[in-house]
PDB file of C-alpha atoms in Angstrom:
ATOM      1  CA  ALA A   5       0.000   0.000   0.000  1.00  0.00           C
ATOM      2  CA  GLN A   6       1.134   3.543  -0.618  1.00  0.00           C
ATOM      3  CA  SER A   7       2.158   5.702   2.309  1.00  0.00           C
ATOM      4  CA  VAL A   8       3.596   9.087   3.162  1.00  0.00           C
ATOM      5  CA  ALA A   9       5.726  10.042   6.137  1.00  0.00           C
ATOM      6  CA  GLN A  10       6.243  13.534   7.446  1.00  0.00           C
ATOM      7  CA  PRO A  11       8.745  12.940  10.230  1.00  0.00           C
ATOM      8  CA  GLU A  12       8.432  16.349  11.891  1.00  0.00           C
ATOM      9  CA  ASP A  13       5.233  17.376  13.654  1.00  0.00           C
ATOM     10  CA  GLN A  14       6.496  20.955  13.825  1.00  0.00           C
ATOM     11  CA  VAL A  15       9.188  23.033  12.172  1.00  0.00           C
ATOM     12  CA  ASN A  16      10.246  26.379  13.615  1.00  0.00           C
ATOM     13  CA  VAL A  17      12.118  28.895  11.519  1.00  0.00           C
ATOM     14  CA  ALA A  18      13.021  32.561  11.780  1.00  0.00           C
ATOM     15  CA  GLU A  19      11.614  34.939   9.193  1.00  0.00           C
ATOM     16  CA  GLY A  20      14.046  35.426   6.344  1.00  0.00           C
ATOM     17  CA  ASN A  21      15.715  32.078   6.867  1.00  0.00           C
ATOM     18  CA  PRO A  22      15.323  29.155   4.463  1.00  0.00           C
ATOM     19  CA  LEU A  23      12.827  26.477   5.392  1.00  0.00           C
ATOM     20  CA  THR A  24      12.521  22.777   4.638  1.00  0.00           C
ATOM     21  CA  VAL A  25       9.556  20.547   5.390  1.00  0.00           C
ATOM     22  CA  LYS A  26      10.386  16.883   4.923  1.00  0.00           C
ATOM     23  CA  CYS A  27       8.375  14.180   3.191  1.00  0.00           C
ATOM     24  CA  THR A  28       9.193  10.603   2.257  1.00  0.00           C
ATOM     25  CA  TYR A  29       6.916   8.227   0.432  1.00  0.00           C
ATOM     26  CA  SER A  30       6.413   4.580  -0.357  1.00  0.00           C
ATOM     27  CA  VAL A  31       4.597   3.532  -3.482  1.00  0.00           C
ATOM     28  CA  SER A  32       4.816   0.986  -6.258  1.00  0.00           C
ATOM     29  CA  GLY A  33       5.347   2.401  -9.677  1.00  0.00           C
ATOM     30  CA  ASN A  34       5.920   6.020 -10.501  1.00  0.00           C
ATOM     31  CA  PRO A  35       4.675   8.396  -7.825  1.00  0.00           C
ATOM     32  CA  TYR A  36       2.650  11.514  -8.316  1.00  0.00           C
ATOM     33  CA  LEU A  37       3.527  13.817  -5.436  1.00  0.00           C
ATOM     34  CA  PHE A  38       1.782  16.876  -4.060  1.00  0.00           C
ATOM     35  CA  TRP A  39       2.129  19.529  -1.386  1.00  0.00           C
ATOM     36  CA  TYR A  40      -0.891  21.238   0.118  1.00  0.00           C
ATOM     37  CA  VAL A  41      -1.130  23.942   2.792  1.00  0.00           C
ATOM     38  CA  GLN A  42      -3.907  24.399   5.345  1.00  0.00           C
ATOM     39  CA  TYR A  43      -4.502  27.634   7.207  1.00  0.00           C
ATOM     40  CA  PRO A  44      -6.608  27.633  10.400  1.00  0.00           C
ATOM     41  CA  ASN A  45     -10.292  26.938   9.797  1.00  0.00           C
ATOM     42  CA  ARG A  46      -9.744  26.614   6.064  1.00  0.00           C
ATOM     43  CA  GLY A  47      -9.559  23.820   3.540  1.00  0.00           C
ATOM     44  CA  LEU A  48      -6.340  22.628   1.942  1.00  0.00           C
ATOM     45  CA  GLN A  49      -4.782  24.696  -0.819  1.00  0.00           C
ATOM     46  CA  PHE A  50      -2.701  23.176  -3.604  1.00  0.00           C
ATOM     47  CA  LEU A  51       0.930  24.350  -3.644  1.00  0.00           C
ATOM     48  CA  LEU A  52       2.704  22.207  -6.207  1.00  0.00           C
ATOM     49  CA  LYS A  53       2.977  18.769  -7.755  1.00  0.00           C
ATOM     50  CA  TYR A  54       5.525  16.446  -9.316  1.00  0.00           C
ATOM     51  CA  ILE A  55       4.428  14.106 -12.064  1.00  0.00           C
ATOM     52  CA  THR A  56       7.502  13.692 -14.226  1.00  0.00           C
ATOM     53  CA  GLY A  57      10.375  15.708 -15.597  1.00  0.00           C
ATOM     54  CA  ASP A  58      12.594  18.146 -13.726  1.00  0.00           C
ATOM     55  CA  ASN A  59      13.244  17.032 -10.160  1.00  0.00           C
ATOM     56  CA  LEU A  60      12.901  20.599  -8.873  1.00  0.00           C
ATOM     57  CA  VAL A  61       9.312  21.749  -8.985  1.00  0.00           C
ATOM     58  CA  LYS A  62       8.278  25.359  -8.448  1.00  0.00           C
ATOM     59  CA  GLY A  63       4.922  26.211  -6.959  1.00  0.00           C
ATOM     60  CA  SER A  64       2.815  28.934  -5.426  1.00  0.00           C
ATOM     61  CA  TYR A  65       3.993  31.611  -2.958  1.00  0.00           C
ATOM     62  CA  GLY A  66       7.697  31.012  -3.694  1.00  0.00           C
ATOM     63  CA  PHE A  67       7.670  27.374  -2.586  1.00  0.00           C
ATOM     64  CA  GLU A  68       9.534  24.642  -4.397  1.00  0.00           C
ATOM     65  CA  ALA A  69      10.062  20.950  -3.840  1.00  0.00           C
ATOM     66  CA  GLU A  70      12.792  18.544  -4.798  1.00  0.00           C
ATOM     67  CA  PHE A  71      11.982  15.027  -5.926  1.00  0.00           C
ATOM     68  CA  ASN A  72      14.647  12.461  -5.066  1.00  0.00           C
ATOM     69  CA  LYS A  73      13.842   9.019  -6.408  1.00  0.00           C
ATOM     70  CA  SER A  74      16.725   7.179  -4.733  1.00  0.00           C
ATOM     71  CA  GLN A  75      15.777   8.567  -1.315  1.00  0.00           C
ATOM     72  CA  THR A  76      12.032   8.418  -2.041  1.00  0.00           C
ATOM     73  CA  SER A  77      11.731  11.971  -0.779  1.00  0.00           C
ATOM     74  CA  PHE A  78       9.881  15.098  -1.827  1.00  0.00           C
ATOM     75  CA  HIS A  79      10.951  17.862   0.548  1.00  0.00           C
ATOM     76  CA  LEU A  80       9.274  21.261   0.441  1.00  0.00           C
ATOM     77  CA  LYS A  81      11.550  24.289   0.488  1.00  0.00           C
ATOM     78  CA  LYS A  82      11.488  28.048   0.446  1.00  0.00           C
ATOM     79  CA  PRO A  83      14.587  30.269   0.309  1.00  0.00           C
ATOM     80  CA  SER A  84      13.246  32.948   2.661  1.00  0.00           C
ATOM     81  CA  ALA A  85      10.395  32.242   5.092  1.00  0.00           C
ATOM     82  CA  LEU A  86       7.638  34.729   5.917  1.00  0.00           C
ATOM     83  CA  VAL A  87       5.525  34.899   9.075  1.00  0.00           C
ATOM     84  CA  SER A  88       2.502  34.469   6.793  1.00  0.00           C
ATOM     85  CA  ASP A  89       3.849  31.036   5.744  1.00  0.00           C
ATOM     86  CA  SER A  90       2.937  29.713   9.207  1.00  0.00           C
ATOM     87  CA  ALA A  91       0.412  26.951   8.548  1.00  0.00           C
ATOM     88  CA  LEU A  92      -0.048  23.176   8.388  1.00  0.00           C
ATOM     89  CA  TYR A  93       1.630  21.526   5.413  1.00  0.00           C
ATOM     90  CA  PHE A  94       0.601  18.191   3.927  1.00  0.00           C
ATOM     91  CA  CYS A  95       2.495  15.970   1.547  1.00  0.00           C
ATOM     92  CA  ALA A  96       0.434  13.537  -0.545  1.00  0.00           C
ATOM     93  CA  VAL A  97       1.171  10.728  -2.972  1.00  0.00           C
ATOM     94  CA  ARG A  98      -0.806   9.057  -5.675  1.00  0.00           C
ATOM     95  CA  GLY A  99       0.527   5.796  -6.988  1.00  0.00           C
ATOM     96  CA  VAL A 100      -0.414   2.394  -8.275  1.00  0.00           C
ATOM     97  CA  ASP A 101      -0.329  -0.451  -5.795  1.00  0.00           C
ATOM     98  CA  ILE A 102       0.964  -3.457  -7.733  1.00  0.00           C
ATOM     99  CA  LEU A 103      -0.383  -5.917  -5.163  1.00  0.00           C
ATOM    100  CA  THR A 104      -3.955  -4.669  -5.132  1.00  0.00           C
ATOM    101  CA  GLY A 105      -4.089  -2.897  -8.458  1.00  0.00           C
ATOM    102  CA  GLY A 106      -5.552   0.066  -6.664  1.00  0.00           C
ATOM    103  CA  GLY A 107      -4.063   3.503  -6.601  1.00  0.00           C
ATOM    104  CA  ASN A 108      -6.726   5.853  -7.688  1.00  0.00           C
ATOM    105  CA  LYS A 109      -6.599   7.914  -4.519  1.00  0.00           C
ATOM    106  CA  LEU A 110      -4.404  10.379  -2.712  1.00  0.00           C
ATOM    107  CA  THR A 111      -2.725   9.330   0.509  1.00  0.00           C
ATOM    108  CA  PHE A 112      -1.833  12.244   2.772  1.00  0.00           C
ATOM    109  CA  GLY A 113       0.851  12.519   5.412  1.00  0.00           C
ATOM    110  CA  THR A 114       0.004  13.518   8.951  1.00  0.00           C
ATOM    111  CA  GLY A 115       0.995  17.119   8.361  1.00  0.00           C
ATOM    112  CA  THR A 116       3.799  19.371   9.584  1.00  0.00           C
ATOM    113  CA  GLN A 117       3.034  22.565  11.451  1.00  0.00           C
ATOM    114  CA  LEU A 118       5.321  25.328  10.217  1.00  0.00           C
ATOM    115  CA  LYS A 119       5.893  28.224  12.586  1.00  0.00           C
ATOM    116  CA  VAL A 120       7.775  31.240  11.289  1.00  0.00           C
ATOM    117  CA  GLU A 121       8.797  33.740  13.949  1.00  0.00           C
ATOM    118  CA  LEU A 122      10.088  37.289  13.734  1.00  0.00           C
TER     119      LEU A 122
ATOM    120  CA  ASP B 134     -11.466  31.454  -2.304  1.00  0.00           C
ATOM    121  CA  SER B 135     -11.336  27.948  -3.808  1.00  0.00           C
ATOM    122  CA  GLY B 136     -14.794  28.167  -5.390  1.00  0.00           C
ATOM    123  CA  VAL B 137     -15.936  25.044  -3.517  1.00  0.00           C
ATOM    124  CA  THR B 138     -18.862  25.657  -1.177  1.00  0.00           C
ATOM    125  CA  GLN B 139     -19.722  23.429   1.748  1.00  0.00           C
ATOM    126  CA  THR B 140     -22.772  23.716   3.976  1.00  0.00           C
ATOM    127  CA  PRO B 141     -23.337  23.797   6.830  1.00  0.00           C
ATOM    128  CA  LYS B 142     -20.086  25.051   8.371  1.00  0.00           C
ATOM    129  CA  HIS B 143     -20.903  23.535  11.735  1.00  0.00           C
ATOM    130  CA  LEU B 144     -23.212  20.733  12.757  1.00  0.00           C
ATOM    131  CA  ILE B 145     -23.939  19.508  16.257  1.00  0.00           C
ATOM    132  CA  THR B 146     -26.027  16.420  16.758  1.00  0.00           C
ATOM    133  CA  ALA B 147     -26.398  13.360  18.964  1.00  0.00           C
ATOM    134  CA  THR B 148     -25.357   9.750  18.676  1.00  0.00           C
ATOM    135  CA  GLY B 149     -27.634   7.615  16.541  1.00  0.00           C
ATOM    136  CA  GLN B 150     -28.759  10.527  14.387  1.00  0.00           C
ATOM    137  CA  ARG B 151     -28.383  11.058  10.652  1.00  0.00           C
ATOM    138  CA  VAL B 152     -26.970  14.149   8.935  1.00  0.00           C
ATOM    139  CA  THR B 153     -26.411  15.332   5.374  1.00  0.00           C
ATOM    140  CA  LEU B 154     -23.443  17.428   4.313  1.00  0.00           C
ATOM    141  CA  ARG B 155     -23.628  19.344   1.077  1.00  0.00           C
ATOM    142  CA  CYS B 156     -20.959  20.385  -1.405  1.00  0.00           C
ATOM    143  CA  SER B 157     -21.041  22.536  -4.529  1.00  0.00           C
ATOM    144  CA  PRO B 158     -17.929  22.058  -6.644  1.00  0.00           C
ATOM    145  CA  ARG B 159     -15.957  24.758  -8.395  1.00  0.00           C
ATOM    146  CA  SER B 160     -17.548  25.848 -11.651  1.00  0.00           C
ATOM    147  CA  GLY B 161     -16.466  23.514 -14.445  1.00  0.00           C
ATOM    148  CA  ASP B 162     -15.227  20.748 -12.158  1.00  0.00           C
ATOM    149  CA  LEU B 163     -16.783  17.332 -12.719  1.00  0.00           C
ATOM    150  CA  SER B 164     -15.135  15.410  -9.878  1.00  0.00           C
ATOM    151  CA  VAL B 165     -16.067  15.668  -6.229  1.00  0.00           C
ATOM    152  CA  TYR B 166     -14.079  14.066  -3.435  1.00  0.00           C
ATOM    153  CA  TRP B 167     -14.986  13.662   0.230  1.00  0.00           C
ATOM    154  CA  TYR B 168     -12.406  13.553   3.012  1.00  0.00           C
ATOM    155  CA  GLN B 169     -12.560  13.164   6.783  1.00  0.00           C
ATOM    156  CA  GLN B 170     -10.019  14.963   8.953  1.00  0.00           C
ATOM    157  CA  SER B 171      -9.618  14.022  12.597  1.00  0.00           C
ATOM    158  CA  LEU B 172      -6.835  14.320  15.128  1.00  0.00           C
ATOM    159  CA  ASP B 173      -6.287  10.578  15.455  1.00  0.00           C
ATOM    160  CA  GLN B 174      -6.795   9.487  11.838  1.00  0.00           C
ATOM    161  CA  GLY B 175      -5.453  12.496   9.967  1.00  0.00           C
ATOM    162  CA  LEU B 176      -6.862  13.243   6.524  1.00  0.00           C
ATOM    163  CA  GLN B 177      -8.638  10.215   5.082  1.00  0.00           C
ATOM    164  CA  PHE B 178     -10.086   9.881   1.594  1.00  0.00           C
ATOM    165  CA  LEU B 179     -13.681   8.655   1.677  1.00  0.00           C
ATOM    166  CA  ILE B 180     -15.102   8.610  -1.824  1.00  0.00           C
ATOM    167  CA  GLN B 181     -14.971  10.220  -5.279  1.00  0.00           C
ATOM    168  CA  TYR B 182     -17.709  10.940  -7.779  1.00  0.00           C
ATOM    169  CA  TYR B 183     -17.132  11.943 -11.364  1.00  0.00           C
ATOM    170  CA  ASN B 184     -19.976  13.371 -13.434  1.00  0.00           C
ATOM    171  CA  GLY B 185     -22.591  11.652 -11.311  1.00  0.00           C
ATOM    172  CA  GLU B 186     -20.940   8.245 -11.052  1.00  0.00           C
ATOM    173  CA  GLU B 187     -18.964   6.753  -8.181  1.00  0.00           C
ATOM    174  CA  ARG B 188     -15.349   6.613  -9.302  1.00  0.00           C
ATOM    175  CA  ALA B 189     -13.183   5.614  -6.351  1.00  0.00           C
ATOM    176  CA  LYS B 190     -13.752   4.472  -2.826  1.00  0.00           C
ATOM    177  CA  GLY B 191     -11.522   4.913   0.181  1.00  0.00           C
ATOM    178  CA  ASN B 192     -12.030   4.342   3.879  1.00  0.00           C
ATOM    179  CA  ILE B 193     -15.749   5.024   3.870  1.00  0.00           C
ATOM    180  CA  LEU B 194     -17.861   3.266   6.485  1.00  0.00           C
ATOM    181  CA  GLU B 195     -21.006   1.392   5.479  1.00  0.00           C
ATOM    182  CA  ARG B 196     -23.009   3.868   7.604  1.00  0.00           C
ATOM    183  CA  PHE B 197     -21.866   6.626   5.252  1.00  0.00           C
ATOM    184  CA  SER B 198     -23.062   7.159   1.710  1.00  0.00           C
ATOM    185  CA  ALA B 199     -22.719   9.832  -0.922  1.00  0.00           C
ATOM    186  CA  GLN B 200     -24.136  10.858  -4.244  1.00  0.00           C
ATOM    187  CA  GLN B 201     -23.564  13.420  -6.944  1.00  0.00           C
ATOM    188  CA  PHE B 202     -26.559  15.019  -8.591  1.00  0.00           C
ATOM    189  CA  PRO B 203     -27.065  16.097 -12.234  1.00  0.00           C
ATOM    190  CA  ASP B 204     -26.137  19.683 -11.340  1.00  0.00           C
ATOM    191  CA  LEU B 205     -22.859  18.192  -9.965  1.00  0.00           C
ATOM    192  CA  HIS B 206     -23.409  19.125  -6.349  1.00  0.00           C
ATOM    193  CA  SER B 207     -22.770  16.297  -3.935  1.00  0.00           C
ATOM    194  CA  GLU B 208     -24.136  15.171  -0.598  1.00  0.00           C
ATOM    195  CA  LEU B 209     -22.496  13.011   2.041  1.00  0.00           C
ATOM    196  CA  ASN B 210     -24.957  11.193   4.290  1.00  0.00           C
ATOM    197  CA  LEU B 211     -23.801   9.990   7.688  1.00  0.00           C
ATOM    198  CA  SER B 212     -26.146   7.755   9.664  1.00  0.00           C
ATOM    199  CA  SER B 213     -26.227   5.997  13.044  1.00  0.00           C
ATOM    200  CA  LEU B 214     -23.705   8.541  14.186  1.00  0.00           C
ATOM    201  CA  GLU B 215     -21.134   7.620  16.804  1.00  0.00           C
ATOM    202  CA  LEU B 216     -18.907   9.794  18.963  1.00  0.00           C
ATOM    203  CA  GLY B 217     -15.955   8.808  16.807  1.00  0.00           C
ATOM    204  CA  ASP B 218     -17.555  10.372  13.753  1.00  0.00           C
ATOM    205  CA  SER B 219     -16.829  13.810  15.158  1.00  0.00           C
ATOM    206  CA  ALA B 220     -14.452  15.343  12.637  1.00  0.00           C
ATOM    207  CA  LEU B 221     -13.960  17.930   9.942  1.00  0.00           C
ATOM    208  CA  TYR B 222     -15.420  16.767   6.633  1.00  0.00           C
ATOM    209  CA  PHE B 223     -13.954  18.283   3.489  1.00  0.00           C
ATOM    210  CA  CYS B 224     -15.207  18.285  -0.026  1.00  0.00           C
ATOM    211  CA  ALA B 225     -12.785  18.881  -2.896  1.00  0.00           C
ATOM    212  CA  SER B 226     -13.272  19.128  -6.636  1.00  0.00           C
ATOM    213  CA  SER B 227     -11.215  18.848  -9.782  1.00  0.00           C
ATOM    214  CA  VAL B 228     -11.812  19.148 -13.492  1.00  0.00           C
ATOM    215  CA  GLY B 229     -11.208  15.528 -14.445  1.00  0.00           C
ATOM    216  CA  ALA B 230     -11.373  12.116 -12.867  1.00  0.00           C
ATOM    217  CA  SER B 231      -7.704  11.479 -12.344  1.00  0.00           C
ATOM    218  CA  PHE B 232      -5.998  11.864  -8.984  1.00  0.00           C
ATOM    219  CA  ASP B 233      -3.012  13.493 -10.657  1.00  0.00           C
ATOM    220  CA  GLN B 234      -4.846  16.798 -10.922  1.00  0.00           C
ATOM    221  CA  PRO B 235      -4.829  19.447  -8.202  1.00  0.00           C
ATOM    222  CA  GLN B 236      -7.866  19.283  -5.975  1.00  0.00           C
ATOM    223  CA  HIS B 237      -9.640  22.407  -4.745  1.00  0.00           C
ATOM    224  CA  PHE B 238     -10.930  22.119  -1.199  1.00  0.00           C
ATOM    225  CA  GLY B 239     -13.878  23.731   0.512  1.00  0.00           C
ATOM    226  CA  ASP B 240     -13.556  25.063   4.044  1.00  0.00           C
ATOM    227  CA  GLY B 241     -15.192  21.998   5.529  1.00  0.00           C
ATOM    228  CA  THR B 242     -18.098  21.065   7.754  1.00  0.00           C
ATOM    229  CA  ARG B 243     -17.224  20.576  11.402  1.00  0.00           C
ATOM    230  CA  LEU B 244     -19.364  17.762  12.801  1.00  0.00           C
ATOM    231  CA  SER B 245     -19.666  17.402  16.552  1.00  0.00           C
ATOM    232  CA  ILE B 246     -21.439  14.404  18.034  1.00  0.00           C
ATOM    233  CA  LEU B 247     -22.637  14.811  21.600  1.00  0.00           C
TER     234      LEU B 247
END
């Protein structure tokens, strides 16, 4: 079965510093990978996705993510964090499960709370 | 604003009751997805409809059912409610049927079971 791990419940960063939110995945076949952000009392918002091609994907609000097939990782990054980036970030994967043949769904990680402080 | 509308925003009811959550997808989107978000289970995919037909099923309980109507709005019906059903229920929509497209989420319905 496909799975996503976000090893950090919370990441703290100072405004202006670079940030990284980690994500690793497990899936059979080629993964489709996504990052979403959730602000308090709101639904998830799409940030970026990797389907194929360049391993560095650029998304909304200055975020980017790097796909690493050998490490099965898809870490979210931003060169300079803003206080307004403080939110809950979710990594998600869509893949094909060879054992069950299923895969037509997104599996989300447990989320990482990003806190950017002045 | 994602363009996805969910009503009601909050719902408080008792165990054993039945409720209906409603979702209007973004204009032009044919797929509707339902998710449950809780502290212990995280974000769980429940079910997907595409252009009125059930397309994919996730961790949806037998007590729960959904449908998508000809005008593409969708309803999620939860019956014989239990305390553990208390959660935030999200609807999302996308243009096509594939899970490789970005999904646009509503702001959710918070269901509290007393």
